[in-house]
Tab-separated table of C-alpha atoms in Angstrom:
chain	number	residue	atom	x	y	z
A	12	MET	CA	76.959	56.153	248.292
A	13	ALA	CA	76.116	58.941	245.866
A	14	ALA	CA	75.278	56.568	243.042
A	15	THR	CA	71.798	55.140	242.650
A	16	ALA	CA	70.411	52.055	240.983
A	17	ALA	CA	66.958	50.907	240.037
A	18	ILE	CA	66.289	47.503	241.541
A	19	SER	CA	63.240	45.417	240.916
A	20	CYS	CA	62.385	42.373	243.000
A	21	HIS	CA	59.667	39.866	242.175
A	22	LEU	CA	58.486	37.714	245.036
A	23	SER	CA	56.407	34.727	244.100
A	24	SER	CA	54.777	31.815	245.874
A	25	LYS	CA	54.533	28.261	244.664
A	26	SER	CA	51.409	27.831	246.739
A	27	SER	CA	49.629	30.970	245.595
A	28	PRO	CA	49.333	32.885	242.316
A	29	ASP	CA	49.512	36.124	244.243
A	30	SER	CA	52.770	38.039	244.092
A	31	VAL	CA	54.265	41.177	245.503
A	32	SER	CA	56.608	43.478	243.619
A	33	LEU	CA	58.725	46.253	244.988
A	34	SER	CA	61.144	48.648	243.401
A	35	SER	CA	63.595	51.211	244.663
A	36	ALA	CA	65.546	53.996	243.031
A	37	SER	CA	67.107	55.303	246.205
A	38	SER	CA	70.725	55.239	247.288
A	39	LEU	CA	71.878	52.110	249.102
A	40	SER	CA	74.048	52.945	252.079
A	41	ARG	CA	76.591	50.678	253.778
A	42	SER	CA	74.875	48.769	256.569
A	43	GLY	CA	76.313	49.290	260.018
A	44	HIS	CA	74.419	46.548	261.767
A	45	ALA	CA	72.794	43.214	261.039
A	46	ILE	CA	69.117	44.119	261.225
A	47	ARG	CA	66.603	41.397	260.405
A	48	ARG	CA	63.619	43.329	259.058
A	49	PHE	CA	63.255	46.814	257.553
A	50	PRO	CA	60.145	49.008	257.398
A	51	SER	CA	61.030	50.042	253.838
A	52	VAL	CA	60.338	46.507	252.595
A	53	PHE	CA	56.673	45.559	252.578
A	54	ILE	CA	56.118	41.780	252.470
A	55	SER	CA	52.794	40.803	253.937
A	56	SER	CA	51.846	37.570	252.189
A	57	PRO	CA	52.568	34.530	254.400
A	58	ALA	CA	52.704	32.354	251.266
A	59	ILE	CA	55.877	33.967	249.924
A	60	ARG	CA	58.634	31.365	249.680
A	61	ARG	CA	61.168	32.640	247.173
A	62	ILE	CA	62.741	35.929	246.185
A	63	SER	CA	64.454	36.300	242.867
A	64	CYS	CA	65.811	39.672	241.862
A	65	GLN	CA	67.554	41.391	238.996
A	66	THR	CA	69.690	44.492	238.955
A	67	VAL	CA	68.856	47.081	236.336
A	68	SER	CA	71.899	49.281	236.776
A	69	SER	CA	74.788	49.787	239.137
A	70	ALA	CA	77.693	52.110	239.863
A	71	PRO	CA	80.776	51.712	242.062
A	72	SER	CA	81.493	53.664	245.185
A	73	SER	CA	84.730	55.605	245.487
A	74	SER	CA	84.941	55.640	249.271
A	75	VAL	CA	84.277	53.394	252.222
A	76	ASN	CA	82.447	54.812	255.256
A	77	GLY	CA	83.761	58.264	254.417
A	78	LYS	CA	87.381	57.072	254.227
A	79	ALA	CA	89.034	57.183	250.814
A	80	LYS	CA	90.356	53.830	249.687
A	81	ALA	CA	93.724	55.463	249.087
A	82	GLY	CA	94.129	55.760	252.853
A	83	PRO	CA	95.140	52.994	255.302
A	84	LYS	CA	94.226	49.710	253.647
A	85	ASP	CA	91.824	48.222	256.172
A	86	PHE	CA	90.097	44.888	255.508
A	87	LEU	CA	86.546	45.461	256.733
A	88	HIS	CA	84.216	44.270	253.951
A	89	ILE	CA	85.093	42.121	250.948
A	90	ASP	CA	83.408	44.503	248.526
A	91	ASP	CA	85.745	47.296	249.574
A	92	PHE	CA	88.062	45.701	246.993
A	93	ASP	CA	87.648	44.892	243.313
A	94	LYS	CA	87.664	41.430	241.773
A	95	ASP	CA	91.308	41.552	240.689
A	96	THR	CA	92.454	42.490	244.195
A	97	ILE	CA	90.401	39.749	245.861
A	98	LEU	CA	91.663	37.084	243.429
A	99	SER	CA	95.219	38.386	243.828
A	100	ILE	CA	94.967	38.010	247.621
A	101	LEU	CA	93.689	34.452	247.153
A	102	ASP	CA	96.556	33.652	244.764
A	103	ARG	CA	98.972	35.020	247.350
A	104	ALA	CA	97.349	32.805	249.981
A	105	LYS	CA	98.061	29.723	247.865
A	106	GLU	CA	101.691	30.781	247.418
A	107	VAL	CA	102.304	31.474	251.106
A	108	LYS	CA	100.517	28.256	252.073
A	109	ALA	CA	102.855	26.280	249.801
A	110	GLN	CA	105.859	28.064	251.318
A	111	ILE	CA	104.771	27.164	254.857
A	112	LYS	CA	103.964	23.569	253.882
A	113	SER	CA	107.413	23.174	252.342
A	114	GLY	CA	109.029	23.667	255.754
A	115	ASP	CA	111.107	26.591	254.478
A	116	GLY	CA	111.224	28.958	257.426
A	117	THR	CA	113.182	31.691	255.681
A	118	TYR	CA	110.191	33.703	254.469
A	119	LEU	CA	109.619	36.137	257.346
A	120	PRO	CA	107.871	39.237	255.967
A	121	PHE	CA	106.384	40.090	259.388
A	122	LYS	CA	109.748	40.053	261.182
A	123	GLY	CA	109.955	42.959	263.626
A	124	LYS	CA	106.219	43.653	263.383
A	125	THR	CA	103.518	43.316	266.041
A	126	MET	CA	99.779	42.794	265.794
A	127	ALA	CA	97.231	43.714	268.465
A	128	MET	CA	94.357	41.201	268.506
A	129	ILE	CA	91.188	42.511	270.169
A	130	PHE	CA	88.692	39.831	271.211
A	131	ALA	CA	85.373	41.095	272.509
A	132	LYS	CA	84.103	37.635	271.450
A	133	PRO	CA	86.207	34.600	272.372
A	134	SER	CA	87.273	32.243	269.575
A	135	MET	CA	89.526	29.265	268.980
A	136	ARG	CA	89.960	29.414	265.189
A	137	THR	CA	90.288	33.187	264.899
A	138	ARG	CA	92.886	33.479	267.649
A	139	VAL	CA	94.980	30.433	266.741
A	140	SER	CA	94.911	31.051	262.991
A	141	PHE	CA	95.900	34.722	263.265
A	142	GLU	CA	98.474	34.231	266.027
A	143	THR	CA	100.079	31.158	264.466
A	144	GLY	CA	100.081	32.609	260.969
A	145	PHE	CA	101.633	35.882	262.086
A	146	HIS	CA	104.265	33.982	264.089
A	147	LEU	CA	105.164	31.613	261.239
A	148	LEU	CA	105.900	34.633	259.052
A	149	GLY	CA	108.108	36.265	261.681
A	150	GLY	CA	105.735	38.528	263.610
A	151	HIS	CA	104.542	38.799	267.189
A	152	ALA	CA	100.811	38.863	268.028
A	153	ILE	CA	99.395	40.226	271.283
A	154	TYR	CA	96.111	38.809	272.572
A	155	LEU	CA	93.743	41.286	274.220
A	156	GLY	CA	90.739	39.455	275.645
A	157	PRO	CA	87.311	40.761	276.686
A	158	ASP	CA	88.553	41.777	280.145
A	159	ASP	CA	91.780	43.401	278.903
A	160	ILE	CA	90.199	46.376	277.144
A	161	LYS	CA	86.392	46.433	277.597
A	162	MET	CA	86.170	48.547	274.476
A	163	GLY	CA	83.647	51.357	274.778
A	164	LYS	CA	83.180	50.723	278.497
A	165	ARG	CA	86.502	51.260	280.237
A	166	GLU	CA	87.949	53.280	277.362
A	167	GLU	CA	86.517	54.816	274.226
A	168	THR	CA	87.126	53.005	270.964
A	169	ARG	CA	88.724	56.053	269.336
A	170	ASP	CA	91.280	56.268	272.150
A	171	ILE	CA	92.055	52.540	271.995
A	172	ALA	CA	92.601	52.794	268.237
A	173	ARG	CA	95.066	55.657	268.604
A	174	VAL	CA	96.989	54.079	271.480
A	175	LEU	CA	97.338	50.684	269.799
A	176	SER	CA	98.505	52.458	266.637
A	177	CYS	CA	101.452	53.820	268.628
A	178	TYR	CA	102.698	50.342	269.562
A	179	ASN	CA	101.715	48.047	266.709
A	180	ASP	CA	101.792	47.638	262.949
A	181	ILE	CA	98.306	46.140	262.527
A	182	ILE	CA	95.100	45.590	264.504
A	183	MET	CA	92.741	42.624	264.201
A	184	ALA	CA	89.445	42.842	266.058
A	185	ARG	CA	86.655	40.315	266.687
A	186	VAL	CA	83.748	42.294	268.115
A	187	PHE	CA	79.980	42.328	268.453
A	188	ALA	CA	78.790	45.670	267.053
A	189	HIS	CA	79.859	46.415	263.504
A	190	GLN	CA	80.194	50.084	264.422
A	191	ASP	CA	83.110	49.156	266.702
A	192	ILE	CA	85.201	47.892	263.766
A	193	LEU	CA	84.269	50.970	261.722
A	194	ASP	CA	85.357	53.236	264.579
A	195	LEU	CA	88.631	51.366	265.056
A	196	ALA	CA	89.401	51.780	261.362
A	197	LYS	CA	88.379	55.437	261.407
A	198	TYR	CA	90.700	56.407	264.243
A	199	ALA	CA	93.614	53.969	263.837
A	200	SER	CA	96.590	55.094	261.792
A	201	ILE	CA	97.525	51.466	261.045
A	202	PRO	CA	95.575	48.831	259.085
A	203	VAL	CA	92.568	47.242	260.805
A	204	ILE	CA	91.305	43.760	259.922
A	205	ASN	CA	87.755	42.690	260.666
A	206	GLY	CA	88.061	39.345	262.465
A	207	LEU	CA	84.257	39.162	262.821
A	208	THR	CA	81.331	41.395	263.705
A	209	ASP	CA	77.646	40.680	264.123
A	210	TYR	CA	77.225	42.021	260.581
A	211	ASN	CA	79.935	40.215	258.606
A	212	HIS	CA	82.926	37.847	258.679
A	213	PRO	CA	85.138	38.632	255.665
A	214	CYS	CA	88.192	36.580	256.702
A	215	GLN	CA	86.063	33.437	256.949
A	216	ILE	CA	84.624	33.898	253.464
A	217	MET	CA	88.109	34.525	252.004
A	218	ALA	CA	89.173	31.177	253.514
A	219	ASP	CA	86.023	29.597	252.081
A	220	ALA	CA	86.742	30.992	248.620
A	221	LEU	CA	90.312	29.681	248.807
A	222	THR	CA	89.005	26.226	249.763
A	223	ILE	CA	86.499	26.153	246.902
A	224	ILE	CA	89.196	27.171	244.417
A	225	GLU	CA	91.502	24.427	245.692
A	226	HIS	CA	88.828	21.742	245.352
A	227	THR	CA	86.935	22.825	242.226
A	228	GLY	CA	89.488	24.868	240.300
A	229	GLN	CA	87.708	28.205	240.572
A	230	LEU	CA	84.960	30.094	242.364
A	231	GLU	CA	83.605	31.900	239.317
A	232	GLY	CA	80.496	30.262	237.919
A	233	LYS	CA	80.046	27.855	240.843
A	234	LYS	CA	76.780	27.423	242.739
A	235	VAL	CA	77.185	27.952	246.478
A	236	VAL	CA	74.099	27.187	248.570
A	237	TYR	CA	73.902	28.297	252.192
A	238	VAL	CA	71.260	26.575	254.331
A	239	GLY	CA	70.361	28.117	257.692
A	240	ASP	CA	70.205	31.466	259.461
A	241	GLY	CA	70.761	34.557	257.292
A	242	ASN	CA	73.611	35.745	259.516
A	243	ASN	CA	77.001	37.469	259.207
A	244	ILE	CA	78.375	34.567	257.143
A	245	VAL	CA	75.622	35.066	254.570
A	246	HIS	CA	76.234	38.811	254.487
A	247	SER	CA	79.893	38.194	253.654
A	248	TRP	CA	78.922	35.723	250.915
A	249	LEU	CA	76.619	38.371	249.463
A	250	LEU	CA	79.406	40.948	249.544
A	251	LEU	CA	81.771	38.515	247.817
A	252	ALA	CA	79.060	37.968	245.193
A	253	SER	CA	79.188	41.732	244.644
A	254	VAL	CA	82.745	41.334	243.401
A	255	VAL	CA	83.296	37.829	242.002
A	256	PRO	CA	80.671	36.276	239.680
A	257	PHE	CA	79.118	33.057	240.961
A	258	HIS	CA	75.647	31.731	241.822
A	259	PHE	CA	74.762	32.268	245.478
A	260	VAL	CA	71.607	30.868	247.068
A	261	CYS	CA	70.515	31.376	250.675
A	262	ALA	CA	67.785	29.090	252.039
A	263	SER	CA	66.430	30.317	255.386
A	264	PRO	CA	63.166	30.039	257.316
A	265	LYS	CA	60.708	32.918	256.916
A	266	GLY	CA	61.806	35.835	259.063
A	267	TYR	CA	65.424	34.636	259.221
A	268	GLU	CA	66.540	35.766	255.755
A	269	PRO	CA	69.662	37.942	255.425
A	270	ASP	CA	69.682	41.724	255.796
A	271	VAL	CA	67.562	43.203	252.981
A	272	ARG	CA	69.920	46.139	252.454
A	273	THR	CA	72.834	43.766	251.959
A	274	ILE	CA	70.842	41.766	249.420
A	275	LYS	CA	70.126	44.984	247.528
A	276	ARG	CA	73.745	46.015	247.779
A	277	ALA	CA	74.822	42.741	246.157
A	278	LEU	CA	72.148	43.049	243.487
A	279	LYS	CA	73.175	46.610	242.747
A	280	ALA	CA	76.656	45.390	241.838
A	281	GLY	CA	75.106	43.285	239.064
A	282	VAL	CA	77.893	40.701	239.244
A	283	SER	CA	76.351	37.418	240.445
A	284	LYS	CA	73.113	35.481	240.322
A	285	ILE	CA	71.579	35.710	243.788
A	286	GLU	CA	68.556	33.847	245.147
A	287	ILE	CA	66.874	33.998	248.545
A	288	THR	CA	64.453	31.146	249.228
A	289	ASN	CA	62.627	29.351	252.041
A	290	ASP	CA	62.938	25.937	250.353
A	291	PRO	CA	66.258	24.175	251.122
A	292	LYS	CA	65.447	21.132	248.985
A	293	GLU	CA	64.898	23.234	245.906
A	294	ALA	CA	67.903	25.407	246.748
A	295	VAL	CA	70.540	22.661	246.880
A	296	ARG	CA	69.772	21.031	243.531
A	297	GLY	CA	72.841	21.246	241.326
A	298	ALA	CA	74.981	22.841	244.041
A	299	ASP	CA	78.751	22.733	243.864
A	300	VAL	CA	78.906	23.580	247.576
A	301	VAL	CA	76.356	23.218	250.369
A	302	TYR	CA	77.234	25.418	253.346
A	303	SER	CA	75.871	25.474	256.890
A	304	ASP	CA	76.386	27.303	260.167
A	305	VAL	CA	74.943	27.087	263.673
A	306	TRP	CA	71.309	28.154	264.003
A	307	ALA	CA	71.972	30.207	267.150
A	308	SER	CA	75.169	32.255	267.107
A	309	MET	CA	77.035	33.699	270.069
A	310	GLY	CA	74.681	36.081	271.845
A	311	GLN	CA	71.613	34.127	270.663
A	312	LYS	CA	71.988	31.008	272.814
A	313	GLU	CA	68.894	31.849	274.858
A	314	GLU	CA	66.958	31.411	271.582
A	315	ALA	CA	68.536	28.034	270.777
A	316	GLU	CA	65.576	25.816	271.660
A	317	TYR	CA	63.075	28.058	269.914
A	318	ARG	CA	65.276	28.230	266.826
A	319	ARG	CA	65.520	24.446	266.675
A	320	GLN	CA	61.784	24.365	266.135
A	321	VAL	CA	61.803	27.182	263.578
A	322	PHE	CA	64.675	25.616	261.619
A	323	LEU	CA	63.169	22.133	261.354
A	324	GLY	CA	63.679	21.052	257.762
A	325	PHE	CA	66.861	23.119	257.366
A	326	GLN	CA	69.283	20.499	258.696
A	327	VAL	CA	71.964	19.514	256.189
A	328	ASN	CA	71.627	15.739	256.262
A	329	GLU	CA	72.322	12.853	253.918
A	330	GLU	CA	68.988	13.310	252.142
A	331	LEU	CA	69.699	16.970	251.381
A	332	MET	CA	73.231	16.217	250.158
A	333	GLU	CA	71.818	13.503	247.890
A	334	LEU	CA	69.539	16.126	246.324
A	335	ALA	CA	72.576	18.356	245.788
A	336	GLY	CA	74.276	15.616	243.791
A	337	PRO	CA	77.368	13.412	244.115
A	338	LYS	CA	79.812	16.200	243.238
A	339	ALA	CA	78.604	18.640	245.897
A	340	TYR	CA	81.034	19.507	248.696
A	341	PHE	CA	79.923	20.283	252.233
A	342	MET	CA	81.345	23.277	254.127
A	343	HIS	CA	80.805	24.653	257.633
A	344	CYS	CA	82.595	27.586	259.272
A	345	LEU	CA	82.632	25.810	262.677
A	346	PRO	CA	82.017	25.304	265.502
A	347	ALA	CA	79.309	22.840	264.482
A	348	GLU	CA	76.502	21.421	266.562
A	349	ARG	CA	76.460	17.905	265.165
A	350	GLY	CA	72.973	16.502	265.028
A	351	VAL	CA	71.447	19.984	264.882
A	352	GLU	CA	72.219	22.012	261.733
A	353	VAL	CA	74.281	19.163	260.235
A	354	THR	CA	74.429	15.431	260.822
A	355	ASN	CA	77.576	13.671	261.940
A	356	GLY	CA	77.482	11.601	258.752
A	357	VAL	CA	77.592	14.670	256.511
A	358	ILE	CA	80.395	16.404	258.373
A	359	GLU	CA	82.496	13.211	258.317
A	360	ALA	CA	81.692	12.244	254.706
A	361	PRO	CA	84.417	12.104	252.014
A	362	ASN	CA	82.969	15.166	250.281
A	363	SER	CA	83.144	17.240	253.472
A	364	ILE	CA	85.925	19.833	253.224
A	365	VAL	CA	85.266	21.380	256.629
A	366	PHE	CA	88.757	20.848	258.024
A	367	PRO	CA	90.733	22.046	254.967
A	368	GLN	CA	88.381	25.029	255.149
A	369	ALA	CA	89.356	25.620	258.793
A	370	GLU	CA	93.076	25.358	257.978
A	371	ASN	CA	92.681	27.897	255.209
A	372	ARG	CA	91.661	30.541	257.725
A	373	MET	CA	95.347	30.918	258.547
A	374	HIS	CA	96.537	31.030	254.950
A	375	ALA	CA	93.858	33.441	253.725
A	376	GLN	CA	94.486	35.738	256.689
A	377	ASN	CA	98.240	35.706	256.107
A	378	ALA	CA	97.600	36.920	252.574
A	379	ILE	CA	95.177	39.584	253.811
A	380	MET	CA	97.773	40.848	256.313
A	381	LEU	CA	100.459	40.904	253.637
A	382	HIS	CA	98.146	42.948	251.443
A	383	VAL	CA	97.134	45.560	254.000
A	384	LEU	CA	100.763	45.953	255.107
A	385	GLY	CA	101.882	46.388	251.497
A	386	LEU	CA	104.295	43.466	251.677
């Protein structure tokens, strides 16, 4: 980005009067990877428990990763689009969902079109929701599993992007390295949708936003509290908060907070109130939504036992939901480890909207595909 913004962050401790301040007037570049800690951020006090920040100024970017937005309309990061576009996609999702629910099978905008689905990471929800949704609207989806392509190993990503562009109308990819999705989008001549990377998960958060709107009336002004690892889900929530105004809080153990550059990127937009804290009980008070995810994601399973110790106190249980209040909904992107990051009682409670949330993956993604295809 060529634009700069002055950002001031005040970090304070409830257990100590000492505080640390940091400021930056440098450009904030798009993050290519989910990196936990950065040498440019100096936080040495072990007593720090909460970060609250304010944006002094901000300016929009006119391009994404060197590609003008007027080019192929990829869906890689939520903040590649403005508020009106995001809300329009969500409105379209509601319309198409109603059409499908009505049983009217005459709406077939994807008829005669094919989608290549690249899965470096296996998934139930991502595959079934994309494949079923594309089929219900008349299209044909082709599954390419980890052994079908071996992207970057058997064949270079730039070559795969060009070849698949010859045969298909759209590419969806669920990969590990974020750079892989950026390279696919760079070299493909057809739209590319980010089905998940280690850095972000924009389709999931679009489904989440749709679910919140359906159950509360709107996303704007709501308090969404995420409790757990500052992972790709959190990064996507932060990027949505760069576009749509709401109150987003992330409560994570020390050392497991979200990517600092992504926090700054969201703050630079100056759209939403954003808080990063190490206190889940304080975080959830007054929440409209309490959100959780597994503590050890795919590729981190060897850390699972260690993380269970680190994340003690960050389980979303009945006590935590009681602190949130009787109107708070519970959400989880699934799969869930019941009894670990969330109790069985919470996930099965009347205010749990986990399964409508899962269904909305299909409807949100249908609307995203309609948008990038210009239909």
